[in-house]
Structures are given as C-alpha cells and as structure tokens.
Amino acid sequence: MGWLEITAQVASAQGGPGFNLTVASTHRIDVGGTTLQVDFATGAMDLKPEAILDYVNRAAKAVRAYYGKFPVAGARVLVVPVPDDRGILQGTTWGDMRGCPGFTRMRLGQHTTQSDLDEDWTMTHELVHMAFPSLPDDQHWMEEGLSTYIEPVARVQTGEMKPEQIWRDMVRDMGKGQPRDGDKGIDLTHTWGRTYWGGALFCLMADVSIRRETHNAKGLQDALRAIVVQHGTINNDWDLPKALAMGDLATGTHVLMRQYEEWKNKPVTVDLTKLWAELGIKAVDGGVEFVDSAPEAGIRKAITKAK
C-alpha cells in the first residue's frame, strides 16, 4: 500500500506519529508535479476546507519557488482541528513517516479566520523543514534557523510579502540570535533564541558572505538547492558538515564550512548595525527605508529576487 493510500492511521493531536486519529477527508494538491496529500482529521472548523487548502498551497508554492522544485517526492499535511480555539496553534514536521518522505501536522483552532491564515508564516516554515536533512540534536539550530530565515525570503519571491516587510522583521528580530553572557558556540547553546534566531543569523551571514565572495553571482539559495538535488532532505539523516561541504561545492566557496568552524564552539557576535548600513537598510518609525546607494544594496536585492 502506497503512502497516499494510508489515511486511517496518522499522528494524534497531542502525540507524535504512531497514534491513531480518524481522517474525515483527503485532498490532493499538485505542486509542480509533486503531490501533497492534505488530510483533515475529524472536528469542526469555521473555515471551509478550500480556504485551508489554499493556505497549504501558497506555502508549498513558496517552498517550490525558493528551491526550484518541491524538495521531496511526496508530502502529507494533516490538519487537526482544535475545539473552541483560534489561530495556527502548532506545526511539527517529520521525515519518512510510514513511507511518506515528509509529514507535517498542523493544529488549527476551530475558530481560525481567513485573516489568521493570510498573516501566518507557520505552514511555510514547516514545509521548508522538508528541504534539509535531519541532523543530530546538537545541530538542530540549523534546521530551525534555515526555516526561520528562508520562510519570509520564499514568500517575498512569490509576491506574498514585500521586501520592506522581511527586512523590517530582520532588523527587529535578528538580534535575538546574538550570544548572551555565558553562551557558548552555536552547537553548544540550545536556547530558543540561539536555536531559531541564532540559526537564522548564521544563514543571513552565510548568504551575504557567499554573495560577497562570488560578486553576487551565487548565494545561500544556490547552496541549498544543490543539497536538495543530492537528496539532502528531511527523510535522510546526515551530519551538518556533509551538507555544508556540498553547499560550498555548489557555490565555489568555503563560506559555509569556514563559518561553521568559527561559530560551532565559541560565541560569535555580529555587528548588525554595520551590516544593515552596508545592505542599505535604514530603520524609520517602526519600518525600514532602502538606501540604494549603499555599498551592498545589490546583495540585499538579490537575496529576495525570484530565480
């Protein structure tokens, strides 16, 4: 029996894969030749299924835009309604579940609205997880950091977000990833800030550094696409150096491995004020303005440009 036919046994709302939960309906979404199966567990939702399917489809298309294709051969999304609640409550993604290369469980409140879906980033974040190998626990920061960094970039590339939004949010939030007093290297400090935003900061700096060394001909996107082509996806277990070396080969640089060696065992603080100025990003009244005369404004533009 193929994974598309396995709908009786799925993850429960509270546990992980291996629990039983009744599937009320099953739908298919085509993303550039890849089939996503979207299952709805039993439970009431104010929104019609079509609205939620569109939400999943937009996220899948953003991931496809960034990677050039949807990263795994087949994926499954389980939507679990949560009674008497509202909003996107939790997303979790696993690889290689009952023959399915990628499996995402999304817990949505019964009273979730269309505006909740339109403003949400969680679905895209979860599907990005499918585009990188499963790593050892000490390197979990890279899995979360990639999803945190790539999710808004991908959504800008599909027109779902404007560049001003992503850079405003980065100026506001990237500092959360800086090491605090007592922190060690990124492999050794597993706080929320260092895992999600420390990982995202690593990705941002790698992206900028690759573009500096290649005169903006290559970026992190090229490295990550190459890793996916070599089956570096969530259904395969790798260590981080294997993936980074493959990414470096694709860009013709040593940026990823060199930066990892610098960051893994000791805290590295980034001069974000200097970085924003070099990229031509100026914080103004809760938003940002772009300074196109800045020395690396071209790098800023290239990061979010659709390929």
CSV table of C-alpha atoms in Angstrom, one decimal:
chain,number,residue,atom,x,y,z
A,1,MET,CA,0.0,0.0,0.0
A,2,GLY,CA,1.5,3.4,-1.0
A,3,TRP,CA,1.7,6.3,1.4
A,4,LEU,CA,-1.1,8.2,-0.4
A,5,GLU,CA,-3.4,5.4,0.5
A,6,ILE,CA,-2.5,5.3,4.2
A,7,THR,CA,-5.1,7.5,5.8
A,8,ALA,CA,-6.5,5.5,8.7
A,9,GLN,CA,-3.5,5.8,11.0
A,10,VAL,CA,-2.0,9.2,11.5
A,11,ALA,CA,-0.5,11.4,14.2
A,12,SER,CA,-2.8,12.4,17.1
A,13,ALA,CA,-3.4,15.9,18.1
A,14,GLN,CA,-1.3,15.6,21.2
A,15,GLY,CA,1.2,12.9,20.3
A,16,GLY,CA,3.6,12.2,17.5
A,17,PRO,CA,3.4,9.8,14.6
A,18,GLY,CA,2.2,6.3,15.6
A,19,PHE,CA,-1.1,7.4,17.2
A,20,ASN,CA,-4.5,6.7,15.7
A,21,LEU,CA,-6.8,9.5,14.6
A,22,THR,CA,-9.7,9.4,12.2
A,23,VAL,CA,-9.4,11.2,8.9
A,24,ALA,CA,-12.6,12.9,7.8
A,25,SER,CA,-11.5,13.9,4.3
A,26,THR,CA,-8.5,13.7,2.0
A,27,HIS,CA,-7.4,16.1,-0.7
A,28,ARG,CA,-4.6,16.4,-3.3
A,29,ILE,CA,-2.6,19.4,-4.3
A,30,ASP,CA,-0.2,19.4,-7.2
A,31,VAL,CA,3.0,21.5,-6.8
A,32,GLY,CA,4.9,21.3,-10.0
A,33,GLY,CA,4.5,17.6,-10.4
A,34,THR,CA,4.8,16.7,-6.7
A,35,THR,CA,1.6,15.5,-4.9
A,36,LEU,CA,0.8,16.9,-1.5
A,37,GLN,CA,-1.9,14.9,0.3
A,38,VAL,CA,-3.8,17.1,2.8
A,39,ASP,CA,-5.8,15.1,5.4
A,40,PHE,CA,-8.4,16.7,7.6
A,41,ALA,CA,-8.9,15.0,10.9
A,42,THR,CA,-12.4,14.9,12.4
A,43,GLY,CA,-13.5,18.1,14.1
A,44,ALA,CA,-15.4,21.3,13.4
A,45,MET,CA,-13.8,24.3,11.6
A,46,ASP,CA,-15.5,27.6,10.8
A,47,LEU,CA,-13.5,27.9,7.6
A,48,LYS,CA,-14.3,25.8,4.6
A,49,PRO,CA,-11.7,23.3,3.6
A,50,GLU,CA,-10.9,25.2,0.4
A,51,ALA,CA,-9.6,28.1,2.4
A,52,ILE,CA,-7.2,25.9,4.3
A,53,LEU,CA,-6.2,24.1,1.2
A,54,ASP,CA,-5.3,27.4,-0.4
A,55,TYR,CA,-3.2,28.2,2.7
A,56,VAL,CA,-1.2,25.0,2.3
A,57,ASN,CA,-0.9,25.5,-1.5
A,58,ARG,CA,0.6,29.0,-1.0
A,59,ALA,CA,3.1,27.7,1.4
A,60,ALA,CA,4.1,24.8,-0.9
A,61,LYS,CA,4.5,27.2,-3.9
A,62,ALA,CA,6.8,29.4,-1.8
A,63,VAL,CA,9.0,26.5,-1.0
A,64,ARG,CA,9.0,25.4,-4.6
A,65,ALA,CA,10.0,28.9,-5.7
A,66,TYR,CA,12.9,29.0,-3.4
A,67,TYR,CA,14.3,25.6,-4.1
A,68,GLY,CA,13.3,25.4,-7.8
A,69,LYS,CA,11.1,22.3,-7.1
A,70,PHE,CA,9.3,20.9,-4.1
A,71,PRO,CA,12.0,19.2,-2.1
A,72,VAL,CA,10.6,15.7,-1.5
A,73,ALA,CA,8.9,13.3,-3.9
A,74,GLY,CA,5.7,13.3,-1.9
A,75,ALA,CA,4.4,15.1,1.2
A,76,ARG,CA,1.5,14.9,3.6
A,77,VAL,CA,-0.2,17.5,5.7
A,78,LEU,CA,-2.5,16.6,8.5
A,79,VAL,CA,-4.9,19.4,9.6
A,80,VAL,CA,-6.1,18.8,13.2
A,81,PRO,CA,-9.0,21.0,14.4
A,82,VAL,CA,-8.8,22.1,18.0
A,83,PRO,CA,-12.2,22.8,19.5
A,84,ASP,CA,-13.1,26.2,20.9
A,85,ASP,CA,-9.7,27.8,20.0
A,86,ARG,CA,-8.5,30.1,17.2
A,87,GLY,CA,-5.4,30.5,15.2
A,88,ILE,CA,-2.5,28.4,14.0
A,89,LEU,CA,-1.6,26.7,17.2
A,90,GLN,CA,1.3,24.3,16.3
A,91,GLY,CA,3.1,22.9,13.4
A,92,THR,CA,5.5,19.9,13.5
A,93,THR,CA,7.3,18.1,10.6
A,94,TRP,CA,8.8,14.7,10.4
A,95,GLY,CA,10.6,12.8,7.7
A,96,ASP,CA,10.0,9.3,6.4
A,97,MET,CA,6.7,8.5,8.2
A,98,ARG,CA,5.1,5.3,7.0
A,99,GLY,CA,6.7,5.6,3.6
A,100,CYS,CA,5.9,9.3,3.2
A,101,PRO,CA,9.1,11.4,2.7
A,102,GLY,CA,7.7,14.4,4.5
A,103,PHE,CA,4.8,14.7,7.0
A,104,THR,CA,3.5,17.9,8.6
A,105,ARG,CA,0.9,18.1,11.3
A,106,MET,CA,-0.8,21.4,11.8
A,107,ARG,CA,-3.1,22.1,14.7
A,108,LEU,CA,-5.6,24.8,13.8
A,109,GLY,CA,-8.2,26.3,16.2
A,110,GLN,CA,-11.8,25.7,15.3
A,111,HIS,CA,-12.5,29.5,15.0
A,112,THR,CA,-9.4,30.3,12.9
A,113,THR,CA,-10.3,33.1,10.4
A,114,GLN,CA,-9.1,33.9,6.9
A,115,SER,CA,-7.1,36.8,8.2
A,116,ASP,CA,-5.3,34.4,10.6
A,117,LEU,CA,-4.3,32.2,7.6
A,118,ASP,CA,-3.3,35.3,5.5
A,119,GLU,CA,-1.0,36.6,8.2
A,120,ASP,CA,0.5,33.3,9.2
A,121,TRP,CA,4.0,32.0,8.4
A,122,THR,CA,3.9,28.6,10.1
A,123,MET,CA,2.9,26.5,7.2
A,124,THR,CA,5.8,27.7,5.0
A,125,HIS,CA,8.2,27.4,7.9
A,126,GLU,CA,7.2,23.7,8.4
A,127,LEU,CA,7.4,22.8,4.7
A,128,VAL,CA,10.9,24.4,4.5
A,129,HIS,CA,12.0,21.7,7.0
A,130,MET,CA,11.4,19.1,4.3
A,131,ALA,CA,14.3,20.7,2.3
A,132,PHE,CA,17.2,19.8,4.6
A,133,PRO,CA,18.4,16.5,6.0
A,134,SER,CA,17.6,15.5,9.6
A,135,LEU,CA,20.6,16.5,11.8
A,136,PRO,CA,21.9,15.3,15.2
A,137,ASP,CA,20.4,17.1,18.2
A,138,ASP,CA,23.4,19.5,18.7
A,139,GLN,CA,22.8,20.8,15.2
A,140,HIS,CA,19.1,21.2,15.4
A,141,TRP,CA,19.7,25.0,15.3
A,142,MET,CA,20.4,24.7,11.6
A,143,GLU,CA,17.1,23.1,10.8
A,144,GLU,CA,15.2,25.8,12.7
A,145,GLY,CA,17.4,28.6,11.6
A,146,LEU,CA,17.0,27.7,7.9
A,147,SER,CA,13.2,27.6,8.2
A,148,THR,CA,13.2,30.9,10.1
A,149,TYR,CA,15.4,32.6,7.5
A,150,ILE,CA,14.0,31.1,4.3
A,151,GLU,CA,10.3,31.3,5.1
A,152,PRO,CA,10.0,35.0,4.6
A,153,VAL,CA,12.5,35.1,1.7
A,154,ALA,CA,10.5,32.5,-0.2
A,155,ARG,CA,7.3,34.4,0.4
A,156,VAL,CA,8.8,37.6,-1.0
A,157,GLN,CA,9.9,35.6,-4.0
A,158,THR,CA,6.3,34.6,-4.7
A,159,GLY,CA,4.9,38.1,-4.0
A,160,GLU,CA,3.2,37.1,-0.8
A,161,MET,CA,5.3,39.6,1.2
A,162,LYS,CA,7.0,42.8,0.2
A,163,PRO,CA,10.8,43.2,0.7
A,164,GLU,CA,10.2,46.0,3.2
A,165,GLN,CA,8.4,43.6,5.5
A,166,ILE,CA,11.1,41.0,5.6
A,167,TRP,CA,13.9,43.5,6.2
A,168,ARG,CA,11.8,45.3,8.9
A,169,ASP,CA,11.3,42.0,10.6
A,170,MET,CA,15.0,41.1,10.4
A,171,VAL,CA,16.1,44.4,11.8
A,172,ARG,CA,13.7,43.9,14.6
A,173,ASP,CA,14.4,40.2,15.4
A,174,MET,CA,17.9,39.1,14.3
A,175,GLY,CA,19.4,40.5,17.5
A,176,LYS,CA,17.6,37.7,19.3
A,177,GLY,CA,20.1,35.3,17.9
A,178,GLN,CA,23.2,37.1,19.2
A,179,PRO,CA,25.0,35.2,22.0
A,180,ARG,CA,24.3,36.3,25.6
A,181,ASP,CA,26.6,36.3,28.6
A,182,GLY,CA,27.6,32.7,29.3
A,183,ASP,CA,26.6,31.4,25.9
A,184,LYS,CA,29.0,29.1,24.1
A,185,GLY,CA,29.1,28.1,20.4
A,186,ILE,CA,26.0,27.5,18.4
A,187,ASP,CA,26.4,23.7,18.7
A,188,LEU,CA,26.6,24.0,22.5
A,189,THR,CA,23.9,26.6,23.5
A,190,HIS,CA,20.4,25.4,22.8
A,191,THR,CA,18.2,28.2,24.0
A,192,TRP,CA,15.2,29.3,22.0
A,193,GLY,CA,17.0,32.5,20.8
A,194,ARG,CA,20.1,30.8,19.7
A,195,THR,CA,18.3,27.9,18.1
A,196,TYR,CA,15.8,29.8,16.0
A,197,TRP,CA,17.3,33.3,15.6
A,198,GLY,CA,21.0,32.2,16.1
A,199,GLY,CA,20.4,29.8,13.3
A,200,ALA,CA,18.7,32.4,11.1
A,201,LEU,CA,21.6,34.8,11.8
A,202,PHE,CA,24.1,32.1,10.7
A,203,CYS,CA,22.1,31.8,7.4
A,204,LEU,CA,21.9,35.5,6.8
A,205,MET,CA,25.6,35.9,7.3
A,206,ALA,CA,26.4,32.9,5.1
A,207,ASP,CA,24.1,34.3,2.4
A,208,VAL,CA,25.8,37.7,2.5
A,209,SER,CA,29.3,36.2,2.6
A,210,ILE,CA,28.7,33.9,-0.3
A,211,ARG,CA,27.4,36.8,-2.4
A,212,ARG,CA,30.4,38.9,-1.4
A,213,GLU,CA,32.9,36.2,-2.5
A,214,THR,CA,31.1,35.5,-5.7
A,215,HIS,CA,30.4,39.1,-6.6
A,216,ASN,CA,26.7,38.4,-6.1
A,217,ALA,CA,26.6,35.6,-8.7
A,218,LYS,CA,25.8,32.9,-6.0
A,219,GLY,CA,24.0,32.9,-2.7
A,220,LEU,CA,22.8,30.5,0.0
A,221,GLN,CA,19.9,29.6,-2.2
A,222,ASP,CA,22.3,28.0,-4.7
A,223,ALA,CA,23.9,26.0,-1.9
A,224,LEU,CA,20.6,24.8,-0.6
A,225,ARG,CA,19.2,23.8,-4.0
A,226,ALA,CA,22.3,21.7,-4.6
A,227,ILE,CA,21.9,19.9,-1.2
A,228,VAL,CA,18.3,19.0,-2.1
A,229,VAL,CA,19.4,17.7,-5.6
A,230,GLN,CA,21.8,15.4,-3.7
A,231,HIS,CA,18.9,14.1,-1.6
A,232,GLY,CA,19.7,16.2,1.4
A,233,THR,CA,16.1,16.2,2.5
A,234,ILE,CA,14.2,15.5,5.8
A,235,ASN,CA,13.8,11.8,5.1
A,236,ASN,CA,17.6,11.3,5.2
A,237,ASP,CA,19.9,11.6,8.3
A,238,TRP,CA,23.1,13.5,7.7
A,239,ASP,CA,25.5,15.4,9.8
A,240,LEU,CA,25.9,19.1,9.2
A,241,PRO,CA,29.4,19.2,7.7
A,242,LYS,CA,28.3,16.8,5.0
A,243,ALA,CA,25.5,19.2,3.9
A,244,LEU,CA,27.7,22.3,4.3
A,245,ALA,CA,30.5,20.9,2.2
A,246,MET,CA,28.1,20.1,-0.5
A,247,GLY,CA,26.7,23.6,-0.4
A,248,ASP,CA,30.2,25.1,-0.6
A,249,LEU,CA,30.9,22.9,-3.7
A,250,ALA,CA,27.9,24.4,-5.4
A,251,THR,CA,28.9,28.0,-4.8
A,252,GLY,CA,32.6,27.5,-5.4
A,253,THR,CA,33.4,28.9,-1.9
A,254,HIS,CA,34.3,27.7,1.5
A,255,VAL,CA,31.9,30.0,3.3
A,256,LEU,CA,29.6,27.5,4.9
A,257,MET,CA,32.3,25.2,6.4
A,258,ARG,CA,34.5,28.1,7.4
A,259,GLN,CA,31.7,29.9,9.2
A,260,TYR,CA,30.5,26.7,10.9
A,261,GLU,CA,34.1,26.1,12.2
A,262,GLU,CA,34.1,29.7,13.6
A,263,TRP,CA,30.6,29.5,15.2
A,264,LYS,CA,30.2,25.9,16.4
A,265,ASN,CA,32.3,26.0,19.6
A,266,LYS,CA,32.5,29.7,20.5
A,267,PRO,CA,30.1,32.6,20.6
A,268,VAL,CA,30.3,35.0,17.6
A,269,THR,CA,28.7,38.4,17.8
A,270,VAL,CA,27.7,40.0,14.5
A,271,ASP,CA,27.8,43.8,14.1
A,272,LEU,CA,24.2,44.1,12.8
A,273,THR,CA,24.3,47.9,12.8
A,274,LYS,CA,27.2,47.8,10.3
A,275,LEU,CA,25.5,45.1,8.3
A,276,TRP,CA,22.2,46.9,7.9
A,277,ALA,CA,24.1,50.0,6.8
A,278,GLU,CA,26.1,48.1,4.2
A,279,LEU,CA,23.0,46.5,2.8
A,280,GLY,CA,21.2,49.8,2.6
A,281,ILE,CA,18.5,49.2,5.3
A,282,LYS,CA,17.6,52.1,7.5
A,283,ALA,CA,15.1,51.8,10.4
A,284,VAL,CA,12.5,54.5,10.3
A,285,ASP,CA,9.4,54.8,12.6
A,286,GLY,CA,8.8,51.1,13.1
A,287,GLY,CA,9.6,50.3,9.4
A,288,VAL,CA,12.5,50.5,7.1
A,289,GLU,CA,13.7,52.6,4.2
A,290,PHE,CA,16.1,51.3,1.5
A,291,VAL,CA,19.2,53.2,0.6
A,292,ASP,CA,20.1,52.0,-2.9
A,293,SER,CA,23.4,53.9,-2.8
A,294,ALA,CA,24.7,51.7,0.0
A,295,PRO,CA,27.8,49.6,-1.0
A,296,GLU,CA,25.9,46.2,-0.8
A,297,ALA,CA,22.4,47.2,-1.8
A,298,GLY,CA,22.7,44.8,-4.7
A,299,ILE,CA,23.2,41.9,-2.3
A,300,ARG,CA,20.0,42.9,-0.4
A,301,LYS,CA,18.0,43.0,-3.6
A,302,ALA,CA,19.5,39.7,-4.8
A,303,ILE,CA,18.6,37.8,-1.6
A,304,THR,CA,14.8,38.2,-2.2
A,305,LYS,CA,14.8,38.2,-6.1
A,306,ALA,CA,13.0,35.3,-7.6
A,307,LYS,CA,15.2,32.9,-9.6
